[in-house]
Short mmCIF file of C-alpha atoms in Angstrom, two decimals:
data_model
loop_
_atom_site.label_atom_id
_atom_site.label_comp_id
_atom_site.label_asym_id
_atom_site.label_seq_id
_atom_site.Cartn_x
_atom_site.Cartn_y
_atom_site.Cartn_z
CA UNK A 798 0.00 0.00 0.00
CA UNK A 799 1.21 3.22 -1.27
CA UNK A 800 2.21 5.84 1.68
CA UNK A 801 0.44 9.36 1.72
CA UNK A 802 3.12 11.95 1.99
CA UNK A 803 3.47 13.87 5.31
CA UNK A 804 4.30 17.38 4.14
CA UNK A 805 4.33 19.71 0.67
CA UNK A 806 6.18 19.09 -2.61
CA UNK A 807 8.70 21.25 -3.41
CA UNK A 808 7.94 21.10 -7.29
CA UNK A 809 6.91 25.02 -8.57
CA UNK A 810 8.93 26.83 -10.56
CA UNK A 811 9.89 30.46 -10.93
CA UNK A 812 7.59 30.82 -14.10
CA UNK A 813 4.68 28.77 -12.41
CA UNK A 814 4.95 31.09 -9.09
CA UNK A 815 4.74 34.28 -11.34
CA UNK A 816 2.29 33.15 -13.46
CA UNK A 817 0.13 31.76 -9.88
CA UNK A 818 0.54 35.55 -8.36
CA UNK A 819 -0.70 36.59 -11.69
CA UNK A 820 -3.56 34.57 -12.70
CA UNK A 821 -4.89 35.45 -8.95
CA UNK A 822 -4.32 38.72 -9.09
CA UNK A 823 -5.57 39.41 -12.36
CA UNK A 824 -9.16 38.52 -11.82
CA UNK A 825 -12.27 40.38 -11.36
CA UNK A 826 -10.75 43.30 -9.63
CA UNK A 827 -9.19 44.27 -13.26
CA UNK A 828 -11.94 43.25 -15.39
CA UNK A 829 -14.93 44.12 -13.51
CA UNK A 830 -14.24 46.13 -10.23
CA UNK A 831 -12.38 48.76 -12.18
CA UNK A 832 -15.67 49.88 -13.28
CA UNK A 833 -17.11 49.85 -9.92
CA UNK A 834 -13.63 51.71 -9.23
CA UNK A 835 -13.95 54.69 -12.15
CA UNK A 836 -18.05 54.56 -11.21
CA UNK A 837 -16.57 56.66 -7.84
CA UNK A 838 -13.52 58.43 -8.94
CA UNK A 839 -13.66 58.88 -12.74
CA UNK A 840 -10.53 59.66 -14.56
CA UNK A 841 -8.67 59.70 -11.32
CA UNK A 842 -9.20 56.33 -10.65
CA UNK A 843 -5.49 56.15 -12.41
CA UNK A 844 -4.02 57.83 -9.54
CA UNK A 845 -5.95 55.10 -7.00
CA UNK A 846 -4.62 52.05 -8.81
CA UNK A 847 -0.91 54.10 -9.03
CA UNK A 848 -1.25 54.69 -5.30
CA UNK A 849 -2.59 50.90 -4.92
CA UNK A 850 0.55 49.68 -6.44
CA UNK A 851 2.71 51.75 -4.46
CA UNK A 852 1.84 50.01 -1.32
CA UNK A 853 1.83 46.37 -3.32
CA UNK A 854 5.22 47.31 -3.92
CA UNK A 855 6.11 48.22 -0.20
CA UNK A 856 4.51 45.08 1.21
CA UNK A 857 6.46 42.94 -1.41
CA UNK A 858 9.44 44.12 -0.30
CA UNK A 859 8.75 43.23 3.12
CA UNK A 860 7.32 40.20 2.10
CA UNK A 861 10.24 39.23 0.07
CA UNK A 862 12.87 39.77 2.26
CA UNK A 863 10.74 37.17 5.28
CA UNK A 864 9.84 34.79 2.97
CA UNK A 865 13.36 34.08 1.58
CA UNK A 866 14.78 33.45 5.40
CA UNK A 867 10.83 31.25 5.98
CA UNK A 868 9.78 29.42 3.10
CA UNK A 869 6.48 27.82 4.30
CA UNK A 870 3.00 27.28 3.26
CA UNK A 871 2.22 29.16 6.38
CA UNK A 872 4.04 31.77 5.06
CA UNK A 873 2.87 35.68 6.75
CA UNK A 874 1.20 33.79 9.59
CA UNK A 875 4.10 31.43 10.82
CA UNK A 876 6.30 34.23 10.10
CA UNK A 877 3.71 36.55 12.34
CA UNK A 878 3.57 34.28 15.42
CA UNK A 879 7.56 33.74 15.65
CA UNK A 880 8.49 37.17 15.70
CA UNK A 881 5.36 38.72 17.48
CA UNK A 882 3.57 35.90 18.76
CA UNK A 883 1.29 32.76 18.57
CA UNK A 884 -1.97 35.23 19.14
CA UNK A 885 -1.18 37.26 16.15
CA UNK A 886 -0.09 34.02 13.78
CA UNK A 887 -3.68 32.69 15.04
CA UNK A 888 -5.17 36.22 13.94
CA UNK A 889 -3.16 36.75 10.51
CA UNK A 890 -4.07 32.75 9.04
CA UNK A 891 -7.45 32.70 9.73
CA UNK A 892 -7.79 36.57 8.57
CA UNK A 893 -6.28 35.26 5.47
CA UNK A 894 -8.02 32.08 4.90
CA UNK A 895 -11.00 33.93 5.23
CA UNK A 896 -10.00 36.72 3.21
CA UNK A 897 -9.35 33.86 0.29
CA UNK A 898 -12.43 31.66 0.75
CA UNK A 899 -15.02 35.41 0.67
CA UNK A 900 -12.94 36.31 -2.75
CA UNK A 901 -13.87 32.82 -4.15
CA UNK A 902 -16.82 33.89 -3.71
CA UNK A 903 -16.65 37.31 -5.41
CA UNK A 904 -14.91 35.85 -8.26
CA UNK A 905 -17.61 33.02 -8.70
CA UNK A 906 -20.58 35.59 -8.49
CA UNK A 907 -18.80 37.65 -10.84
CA UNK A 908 -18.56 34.36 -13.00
CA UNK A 909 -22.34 34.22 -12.90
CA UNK A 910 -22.70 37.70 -14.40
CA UNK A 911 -20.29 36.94 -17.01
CA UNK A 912 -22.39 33.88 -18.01
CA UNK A 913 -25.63 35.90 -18.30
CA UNK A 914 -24.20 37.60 -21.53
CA UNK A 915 -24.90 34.10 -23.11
CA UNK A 916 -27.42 33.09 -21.15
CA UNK A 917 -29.54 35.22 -19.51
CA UNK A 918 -32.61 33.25 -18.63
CA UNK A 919 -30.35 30.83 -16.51
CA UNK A 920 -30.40 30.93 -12.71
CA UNK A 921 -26.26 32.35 -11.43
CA UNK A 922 -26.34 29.64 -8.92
CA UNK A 923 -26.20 27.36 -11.53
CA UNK A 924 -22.99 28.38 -13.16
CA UNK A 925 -21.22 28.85 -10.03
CA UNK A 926 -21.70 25.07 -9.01
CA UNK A 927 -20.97 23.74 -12.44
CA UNK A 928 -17.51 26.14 -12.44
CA UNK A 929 -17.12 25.37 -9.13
CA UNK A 930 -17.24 21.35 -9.32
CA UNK A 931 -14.66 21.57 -12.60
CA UNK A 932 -11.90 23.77 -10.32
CA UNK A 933 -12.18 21.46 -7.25
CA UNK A 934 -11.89 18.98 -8.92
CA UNK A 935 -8.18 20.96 -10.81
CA UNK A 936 -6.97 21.68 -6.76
CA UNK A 937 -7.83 17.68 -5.82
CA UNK A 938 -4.87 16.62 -8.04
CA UNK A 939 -1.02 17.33 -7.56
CA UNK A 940 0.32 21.08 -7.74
CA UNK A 941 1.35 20.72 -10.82
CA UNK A 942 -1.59 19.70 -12.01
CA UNK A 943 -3.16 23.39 -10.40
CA UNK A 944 -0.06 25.16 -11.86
CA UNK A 945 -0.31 23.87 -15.07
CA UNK A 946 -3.51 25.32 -15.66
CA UNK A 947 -3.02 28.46 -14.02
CA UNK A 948 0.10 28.98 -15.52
CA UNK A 949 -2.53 28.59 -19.15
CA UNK A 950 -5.00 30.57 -17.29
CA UNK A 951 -2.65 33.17 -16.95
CA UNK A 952 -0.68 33.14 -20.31
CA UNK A 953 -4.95 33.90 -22.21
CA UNK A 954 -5.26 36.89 -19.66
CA UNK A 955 -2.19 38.30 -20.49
CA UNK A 956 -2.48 37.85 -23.94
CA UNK A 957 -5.76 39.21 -23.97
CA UNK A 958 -4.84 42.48 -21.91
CA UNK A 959 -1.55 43.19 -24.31
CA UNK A 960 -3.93 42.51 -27.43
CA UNK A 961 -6.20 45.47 -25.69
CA UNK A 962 -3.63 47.78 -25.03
CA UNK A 963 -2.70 47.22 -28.60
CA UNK A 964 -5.85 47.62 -30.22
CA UNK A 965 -6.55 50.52 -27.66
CA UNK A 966 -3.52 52.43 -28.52
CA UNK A 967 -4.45 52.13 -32.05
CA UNK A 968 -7.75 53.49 -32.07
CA UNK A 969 -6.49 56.31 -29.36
CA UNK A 970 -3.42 57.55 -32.01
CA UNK A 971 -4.56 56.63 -35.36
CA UNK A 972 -8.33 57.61 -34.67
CA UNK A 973 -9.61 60.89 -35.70
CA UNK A 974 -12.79 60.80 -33.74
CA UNK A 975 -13.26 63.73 -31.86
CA UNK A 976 -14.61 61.30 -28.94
CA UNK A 977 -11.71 59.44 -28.46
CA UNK A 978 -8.75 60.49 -27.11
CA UNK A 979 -7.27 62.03 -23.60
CA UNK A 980 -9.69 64.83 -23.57
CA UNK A 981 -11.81 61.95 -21.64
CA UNK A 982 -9.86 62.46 -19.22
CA UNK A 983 -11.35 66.00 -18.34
CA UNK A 984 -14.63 66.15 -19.36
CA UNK A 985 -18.00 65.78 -17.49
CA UNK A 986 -16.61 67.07 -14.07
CA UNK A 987 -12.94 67.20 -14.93
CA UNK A 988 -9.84 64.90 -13.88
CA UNK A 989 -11.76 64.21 -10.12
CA UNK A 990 -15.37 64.80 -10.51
CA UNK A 991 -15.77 63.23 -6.96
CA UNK A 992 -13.16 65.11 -5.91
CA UNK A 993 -9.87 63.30 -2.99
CA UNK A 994 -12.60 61.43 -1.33
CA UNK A 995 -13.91 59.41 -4.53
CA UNK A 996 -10.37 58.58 -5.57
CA UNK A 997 -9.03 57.96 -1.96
CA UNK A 998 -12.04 55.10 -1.82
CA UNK A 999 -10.96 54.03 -5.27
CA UNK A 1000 -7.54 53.12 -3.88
CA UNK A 1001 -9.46 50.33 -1.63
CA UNK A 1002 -10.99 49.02 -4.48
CA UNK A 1003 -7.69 48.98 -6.13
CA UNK A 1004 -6.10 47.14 -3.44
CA UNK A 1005 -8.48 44.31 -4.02
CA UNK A 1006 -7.36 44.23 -7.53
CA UNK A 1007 -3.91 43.55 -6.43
CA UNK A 1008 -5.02 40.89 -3.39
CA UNK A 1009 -3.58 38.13 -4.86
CA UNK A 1010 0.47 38.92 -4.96
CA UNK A 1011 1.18 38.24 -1.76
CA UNK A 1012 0.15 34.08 -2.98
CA UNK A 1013 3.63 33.85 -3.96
CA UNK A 1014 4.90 33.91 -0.08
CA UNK A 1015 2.25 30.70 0.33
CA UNK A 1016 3.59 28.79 -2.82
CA UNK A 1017 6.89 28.99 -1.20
CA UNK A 1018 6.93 25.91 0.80
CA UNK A 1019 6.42 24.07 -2.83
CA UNK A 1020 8.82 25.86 -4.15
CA UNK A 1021 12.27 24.19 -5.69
CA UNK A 1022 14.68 27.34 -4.92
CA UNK A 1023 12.66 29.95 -2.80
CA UNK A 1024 15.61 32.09 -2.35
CA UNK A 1025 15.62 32.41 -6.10
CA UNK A 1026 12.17 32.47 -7.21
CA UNK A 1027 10.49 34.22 -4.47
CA UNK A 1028 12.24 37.74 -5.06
CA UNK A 1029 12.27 37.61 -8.55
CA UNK A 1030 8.74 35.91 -9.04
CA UNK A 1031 7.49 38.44 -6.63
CA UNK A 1032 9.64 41.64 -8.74
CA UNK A 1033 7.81 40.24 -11.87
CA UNK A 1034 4.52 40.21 -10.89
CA UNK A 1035 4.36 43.85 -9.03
CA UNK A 1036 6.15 45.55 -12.12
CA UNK A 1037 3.55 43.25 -14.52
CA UNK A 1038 0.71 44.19 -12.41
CA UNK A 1039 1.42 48.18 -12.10
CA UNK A 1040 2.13 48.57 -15.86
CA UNK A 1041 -1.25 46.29 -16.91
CA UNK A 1042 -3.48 48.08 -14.77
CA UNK A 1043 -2.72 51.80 -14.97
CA UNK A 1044 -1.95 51.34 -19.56
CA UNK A 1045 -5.47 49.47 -19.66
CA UNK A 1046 -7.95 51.51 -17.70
CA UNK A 1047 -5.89 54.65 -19.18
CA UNK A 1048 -6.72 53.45 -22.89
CA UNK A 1049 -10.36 52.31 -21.80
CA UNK A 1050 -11.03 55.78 -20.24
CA UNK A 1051 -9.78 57.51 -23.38
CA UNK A 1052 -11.75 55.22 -25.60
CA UNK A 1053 -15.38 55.70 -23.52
CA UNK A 1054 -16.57 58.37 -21.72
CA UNK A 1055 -16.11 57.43 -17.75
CA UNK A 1056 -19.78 57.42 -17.26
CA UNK A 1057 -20.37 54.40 -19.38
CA UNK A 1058 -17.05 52.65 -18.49
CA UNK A 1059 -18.12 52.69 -14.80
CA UNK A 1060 -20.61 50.24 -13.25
CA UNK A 1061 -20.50 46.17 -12.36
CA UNK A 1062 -23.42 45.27 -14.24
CA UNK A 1063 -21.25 44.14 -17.20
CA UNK A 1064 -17.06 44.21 -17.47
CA UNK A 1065 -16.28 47.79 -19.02
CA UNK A 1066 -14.03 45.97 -21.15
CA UNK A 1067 -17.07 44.06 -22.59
CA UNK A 1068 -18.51 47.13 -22.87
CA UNK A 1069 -15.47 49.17 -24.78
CA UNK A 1070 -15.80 46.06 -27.39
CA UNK A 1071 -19.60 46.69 -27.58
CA UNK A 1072 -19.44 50.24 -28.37
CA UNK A 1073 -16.65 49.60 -30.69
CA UNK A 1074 -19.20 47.46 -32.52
CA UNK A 1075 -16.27 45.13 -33.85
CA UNK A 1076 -17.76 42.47 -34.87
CA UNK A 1077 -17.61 38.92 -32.29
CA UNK A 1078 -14.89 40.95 -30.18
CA UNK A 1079 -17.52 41.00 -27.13
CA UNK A 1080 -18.29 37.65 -26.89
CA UNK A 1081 -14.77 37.38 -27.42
CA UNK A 1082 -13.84 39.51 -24.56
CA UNK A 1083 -16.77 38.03 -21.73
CA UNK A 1084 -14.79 34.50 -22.83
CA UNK A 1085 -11.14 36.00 -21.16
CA UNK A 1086 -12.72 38.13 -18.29
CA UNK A 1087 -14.83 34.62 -17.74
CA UNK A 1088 -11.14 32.70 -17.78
CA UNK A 1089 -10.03 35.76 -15.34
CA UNK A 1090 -12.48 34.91 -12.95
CA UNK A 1091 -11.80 30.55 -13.23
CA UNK A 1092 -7.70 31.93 -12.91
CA UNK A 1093 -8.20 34.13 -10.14
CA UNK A 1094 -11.01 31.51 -8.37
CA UNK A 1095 -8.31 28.76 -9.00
CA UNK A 1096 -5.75 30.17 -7.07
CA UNK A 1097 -7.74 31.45 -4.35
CA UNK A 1098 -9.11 28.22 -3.87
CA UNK A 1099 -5.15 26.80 -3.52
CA UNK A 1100 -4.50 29.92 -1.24
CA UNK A 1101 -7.19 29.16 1.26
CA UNK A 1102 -6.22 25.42 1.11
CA UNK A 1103 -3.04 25.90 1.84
CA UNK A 1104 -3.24 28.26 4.73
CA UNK A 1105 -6.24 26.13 6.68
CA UNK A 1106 -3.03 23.39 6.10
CA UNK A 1107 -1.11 25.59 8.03
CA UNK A 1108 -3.15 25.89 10.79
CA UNK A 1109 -3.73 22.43 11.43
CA UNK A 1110 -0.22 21.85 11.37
CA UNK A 1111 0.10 24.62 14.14
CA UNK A 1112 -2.40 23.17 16.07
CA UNK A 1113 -4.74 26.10 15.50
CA UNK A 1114 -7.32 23.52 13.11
CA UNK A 1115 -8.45 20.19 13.82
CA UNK A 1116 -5.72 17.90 12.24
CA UNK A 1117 -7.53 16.37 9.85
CA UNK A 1118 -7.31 19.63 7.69
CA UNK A 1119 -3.15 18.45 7.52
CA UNK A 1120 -3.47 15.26 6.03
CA UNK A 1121 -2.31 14.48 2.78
CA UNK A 1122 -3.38 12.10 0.03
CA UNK A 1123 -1.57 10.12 -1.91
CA UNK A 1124 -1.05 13.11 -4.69
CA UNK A 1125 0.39 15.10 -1.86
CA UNK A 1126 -2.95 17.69 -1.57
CA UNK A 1127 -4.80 18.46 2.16
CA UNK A 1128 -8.21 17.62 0.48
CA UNK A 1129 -10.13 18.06 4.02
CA UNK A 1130 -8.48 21.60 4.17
CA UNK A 1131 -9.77 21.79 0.31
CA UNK A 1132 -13.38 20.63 1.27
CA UNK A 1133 -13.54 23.62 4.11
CA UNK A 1134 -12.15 26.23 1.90
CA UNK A 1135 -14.88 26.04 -0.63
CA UNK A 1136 -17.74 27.73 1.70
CA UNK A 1137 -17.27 30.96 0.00
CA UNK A 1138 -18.74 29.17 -3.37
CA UNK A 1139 -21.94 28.28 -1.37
CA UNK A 1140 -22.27 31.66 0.57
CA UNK A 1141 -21.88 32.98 -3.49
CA UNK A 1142 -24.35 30.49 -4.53
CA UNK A 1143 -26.90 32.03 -1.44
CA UNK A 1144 -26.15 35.06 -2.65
CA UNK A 1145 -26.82 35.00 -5.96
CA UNK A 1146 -29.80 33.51 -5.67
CA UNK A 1147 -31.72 35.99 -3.34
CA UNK A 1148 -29.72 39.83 -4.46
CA UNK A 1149 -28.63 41.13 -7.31
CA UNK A 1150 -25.80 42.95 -5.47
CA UNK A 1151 -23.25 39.93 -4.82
CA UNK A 1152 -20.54 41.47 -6.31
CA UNK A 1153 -19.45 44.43 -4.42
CA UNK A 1154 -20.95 42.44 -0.71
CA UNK A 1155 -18.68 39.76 -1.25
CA UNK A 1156 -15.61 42.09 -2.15
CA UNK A 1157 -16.39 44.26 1.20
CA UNK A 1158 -16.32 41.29 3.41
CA UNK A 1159 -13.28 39.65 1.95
CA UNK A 1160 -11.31 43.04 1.53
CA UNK A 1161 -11.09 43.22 5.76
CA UNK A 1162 -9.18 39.70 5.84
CA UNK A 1163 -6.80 41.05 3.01
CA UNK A 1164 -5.74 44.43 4.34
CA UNK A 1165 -5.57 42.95 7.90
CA UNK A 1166 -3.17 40.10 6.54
CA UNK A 1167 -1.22 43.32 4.45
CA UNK A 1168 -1.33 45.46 7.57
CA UNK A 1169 0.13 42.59 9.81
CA UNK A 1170 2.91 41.92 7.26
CA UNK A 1171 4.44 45.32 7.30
CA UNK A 1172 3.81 44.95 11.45
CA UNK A 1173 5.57 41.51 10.80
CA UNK A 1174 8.37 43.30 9.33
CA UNK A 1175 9.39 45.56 11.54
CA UNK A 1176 9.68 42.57 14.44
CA UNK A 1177 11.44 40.41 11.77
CA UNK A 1178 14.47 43.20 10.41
CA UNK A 1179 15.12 43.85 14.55
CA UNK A 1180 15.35 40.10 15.40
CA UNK A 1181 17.17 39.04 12.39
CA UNK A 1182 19.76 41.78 13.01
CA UNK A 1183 20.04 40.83 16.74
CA UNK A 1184 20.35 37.20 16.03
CA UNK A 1185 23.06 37.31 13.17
CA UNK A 1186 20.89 35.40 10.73
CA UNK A 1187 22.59 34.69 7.64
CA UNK A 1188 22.59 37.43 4.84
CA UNK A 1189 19.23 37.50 2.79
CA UNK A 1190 19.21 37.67 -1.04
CA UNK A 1191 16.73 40.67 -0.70
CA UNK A 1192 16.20 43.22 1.71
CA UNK A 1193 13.64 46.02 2.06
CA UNK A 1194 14.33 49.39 0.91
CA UNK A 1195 14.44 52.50 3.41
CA UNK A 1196 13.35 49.96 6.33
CA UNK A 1197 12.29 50.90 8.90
CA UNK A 1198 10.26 54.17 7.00
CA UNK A 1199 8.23 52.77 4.34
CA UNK A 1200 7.41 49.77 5.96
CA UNK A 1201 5.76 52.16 8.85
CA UNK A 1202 4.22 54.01 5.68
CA UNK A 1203 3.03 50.95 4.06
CA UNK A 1204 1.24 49.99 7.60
CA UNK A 1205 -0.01 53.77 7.81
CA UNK A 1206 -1.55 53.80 4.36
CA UNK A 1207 -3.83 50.69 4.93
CA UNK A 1208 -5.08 51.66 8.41
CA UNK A 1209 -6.17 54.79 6.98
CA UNK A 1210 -7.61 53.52 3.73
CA UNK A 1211 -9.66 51.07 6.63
CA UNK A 1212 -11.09 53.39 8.76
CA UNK A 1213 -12.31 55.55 5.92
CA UNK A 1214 -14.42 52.85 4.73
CA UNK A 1215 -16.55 53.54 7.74
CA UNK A 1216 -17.63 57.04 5.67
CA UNK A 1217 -18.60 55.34 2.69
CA UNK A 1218 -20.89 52.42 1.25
CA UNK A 1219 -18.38 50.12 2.62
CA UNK A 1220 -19.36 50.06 5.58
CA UNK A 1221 -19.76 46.36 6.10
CA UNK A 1222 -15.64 45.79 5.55
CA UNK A 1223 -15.40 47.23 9.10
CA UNK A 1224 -19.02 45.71 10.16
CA UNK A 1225 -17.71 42.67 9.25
CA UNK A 1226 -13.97 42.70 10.21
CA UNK A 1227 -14.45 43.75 14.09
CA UNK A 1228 -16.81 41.03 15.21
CA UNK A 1229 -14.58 38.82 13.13
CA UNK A 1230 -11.63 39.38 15.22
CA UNK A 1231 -13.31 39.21 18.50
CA UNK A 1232 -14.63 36.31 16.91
CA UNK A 1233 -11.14 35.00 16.64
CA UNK A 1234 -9.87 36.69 19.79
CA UNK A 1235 -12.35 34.34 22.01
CA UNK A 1236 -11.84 31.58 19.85
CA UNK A 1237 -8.19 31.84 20.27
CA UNK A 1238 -8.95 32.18 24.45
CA UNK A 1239 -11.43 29.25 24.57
CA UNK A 1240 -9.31 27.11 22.68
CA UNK A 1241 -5.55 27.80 24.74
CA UNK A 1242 -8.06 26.97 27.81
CA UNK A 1243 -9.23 23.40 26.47
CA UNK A 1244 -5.76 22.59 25.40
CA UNK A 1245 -4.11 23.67 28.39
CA UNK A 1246 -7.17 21.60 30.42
CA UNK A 1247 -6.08 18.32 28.32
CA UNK A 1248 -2.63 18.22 29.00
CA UNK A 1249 -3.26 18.64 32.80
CA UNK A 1250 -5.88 15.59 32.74
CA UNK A 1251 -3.26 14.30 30.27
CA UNK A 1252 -0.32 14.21 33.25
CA UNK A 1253 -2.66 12.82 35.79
CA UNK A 1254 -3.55 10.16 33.82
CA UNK A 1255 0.18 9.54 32.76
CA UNK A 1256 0.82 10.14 36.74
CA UNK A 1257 -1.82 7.75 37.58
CA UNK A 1258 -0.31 4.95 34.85
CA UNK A 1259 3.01 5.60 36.66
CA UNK A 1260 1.97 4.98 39.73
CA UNK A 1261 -0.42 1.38 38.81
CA UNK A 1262 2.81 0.38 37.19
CA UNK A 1263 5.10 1.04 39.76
CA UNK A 1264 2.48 -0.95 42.56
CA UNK A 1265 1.96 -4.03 40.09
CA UNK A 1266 5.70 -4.54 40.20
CA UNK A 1267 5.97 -4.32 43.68
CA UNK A 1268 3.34 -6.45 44.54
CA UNK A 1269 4.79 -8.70 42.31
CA UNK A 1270 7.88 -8.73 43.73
CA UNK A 1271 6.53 -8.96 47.42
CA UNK A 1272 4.95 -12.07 46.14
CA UNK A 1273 8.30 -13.44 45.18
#
């Protein structure tokens, strides 16, 4: 009988872990929350995502430079409860894993709005089960089985986004339509109709565009040379990301009025293809932002596996959520991390709002796990330094100052929320971590009440044992 293997395969490679960070982070928050994005900051919405992928570029750094000296699955959270404590590991995986398994869900009730351009008669629910059951199915075989197709995943998305920037440039600089062109950019209330506050918000939104890089820090305990491909997969995707983003919403903005781009009723780069009136292009189009949402939903659904993994193998999860088949995947940790397709499939069924709920619940796991990473940070460069660890590959720039920035920029962006409609990111997020917090209380107090009946009974067997042979030898 065949052994099941008792930890992760090391068996990604540099390209796989870009392409993985990619194909996650280039989901729905591109294709469809951009337009929820320019709906409340217009033209300036280029500044949010810029801003957005300042800090993305901050927390890699950070993120780079701990991964490298701790390549695990547990990544962010083991790396959290060595340096500040178990409490705060507890706080940052489940954050995480939560974070993951709610963004399944928006990216599978954003698949259900995709398929209604077909089909608009048939229930969402519907699609997001049948979508669902074919990517379970992908993360139930080996890794590279799930890279494999991300890494194709990926490759259409990119293709597809450098095709639009070059049919965008093309009609922006060899069209003489008076209605294209970077005069977009200023009319119908000017550069920031909504003024800071509209493209302050749109920064949020941006960040959960970019929710997604930080995967490569996860993938690291399966990967074959992490103090290789970690900095440089993690280099690649930020500097992919950035330049994607801002060139594509620029050249969509200059091509359609910001009005009609904005919205998440439809993607706006569906709609830019409809109003083009090229013939087959939007059906063409709803096919890759569809394949964006699968990508993205496929390694999310690996994310969240992974990191319930983690906890069980910290003792924070039940340890059946650490066991291993014989293809080397936690399928119990798997089978837990797919709630957020259900809570979709709820969803769908009863509002037509799914989309931006789901994103505001997830988005309070993500920033949390972002915030505590930069937190992480500043703990790790002290004790590192103190304790003569070997010299890292990578290292953050201007440490401590724009990690402290990086933390500094997502607090704020979080309390804000509280002013506008997404509200429920800090409705949500507080309960959840007092949630956690007694959790986390109630569970240290059963443990620690185990191991004391534990030594009584061990004291008690020690003691039978020890009488047995003496009456046996008084006998003698």
């Amino acid at each position: 009988m065949k052994e099941h293997p008792t930890e992760l395969r090391r068996d990604l490679k540099t390209r796989q872990l870009t392409m993985i960070a990619m194909g996650c982070a280039i989901g729905t928050g591109l294709f469809l929350g951009s337009g929820l994005a320019i709906s409340l900051a217009g033209p300036s919405v280029l500044v949010s995502y810029a801003i957005g992928a300042f800090i993305v570029l901050l927390l890699m750094g950070c993120l780079a430079e701990m991964t490298v000296a701790h390549p695990t699955s547990g990544s962010f959270g083991t790396i959290a409860e060595k340096y500040i404590g178990p409490y705060t590991g507890f706080l940052v995986r489940y954050s995480y894993w939560v974070a993951n398994v709610l963004a399944i869900g928006v990216e599978v009730s954003a698949i259900a709005i995709y398929m209604k351009y077909w089909f608009p008669d048939v229930p969402g629910y519907i699609w997001i089960f049948v979508f669902a059951a074919a990517l379970i199915y992908i993360n139930a075989t080996t890794v590279n089985t799930f890279a494999t197709f991300e890494y194709w995943f990926s490759v259409i998305k990119i293709s597809a986004i450098l095709m639009f920037m070059i049919l965008g440039a093309y009609l922006v600089f060899g069209s003489s339509s008076p209605e294209i062109g970077p005069q977009n950019f200023t009319n119908d209330g000017g550069f920031m109709p909504f003024g800071f506050s509209g493209l302050w918000i749109a920064v949020f939104i941006s960040l959960f565009s970019f929710l997604g890089t930080e995967l490569i820090a996860v993938t690291a305990g399966e990967a074959k040379d992490p103090d290789v491909a970690v900095p440089k997969a993690l280099k690649a995707t930020v500097f992919r990301l950035s330049t994607f983003y801002v060139i594509t919403i620029a050249l969509m903005l200059m091509i359609v009025p910001w009005q009609q781009a904005g919205g998440v009723d439809e993607s706006p780069f569906v709609k830019v293809m409809e109003m083009l009136s090229i013939p087959g292009a939007a059906g063409i189009m709803n096919f890759i932002v569809l394949t964006a949402a699968l990508s993205a939903m496929n390694s999310q659904l690996y994310a969240s596996t992974r990191m319930m993994y983690s906890l069980s193998k910290a003792t924070y999860a039940p340890r059946m959520f650490s066991r291993l088949n014989a293809k080397g995947v936690p399928l119990f940790a798997l089978a837990v991390s797919t709630l957020g397709i259900f809570l979709a499939a709820v969803i769908s069924s009863q509002s037509s709002v799914s989309y931006p709920f789901m994103m505001g619940i997830s988005m309070f796991g993500a920033i949390f796990t972002w915030f505590m990473i930069f937190i992480s940070h500043l703990y790790f460069r002290k004790a590192w330094e103190r304790d003569g660890g070997r010299k890292l590959p990578v290292r953050m720039m201007g440490y401590p100052y724009l990690t402290a920035l990086g933390a500094l920029l997502l607090f704020a962006l979080v309390i804000t929320t509280w002013f506008t409609d997404f509200q429920i990111v800090l409705k949500f997020g507080i309960p959840w971590l007092i949630f956690l917090t007694i959790a986390y209380v109630f569970g240290n107090e059963i443990i620690r009440r185990k191991r004391i009946r534990q030594t009584v009974h061990n004291h008690f067997d020690v003691k039978g044992i020890d009488r047995h042979e003496t009456d046996g030898c008084d006998e003698h």
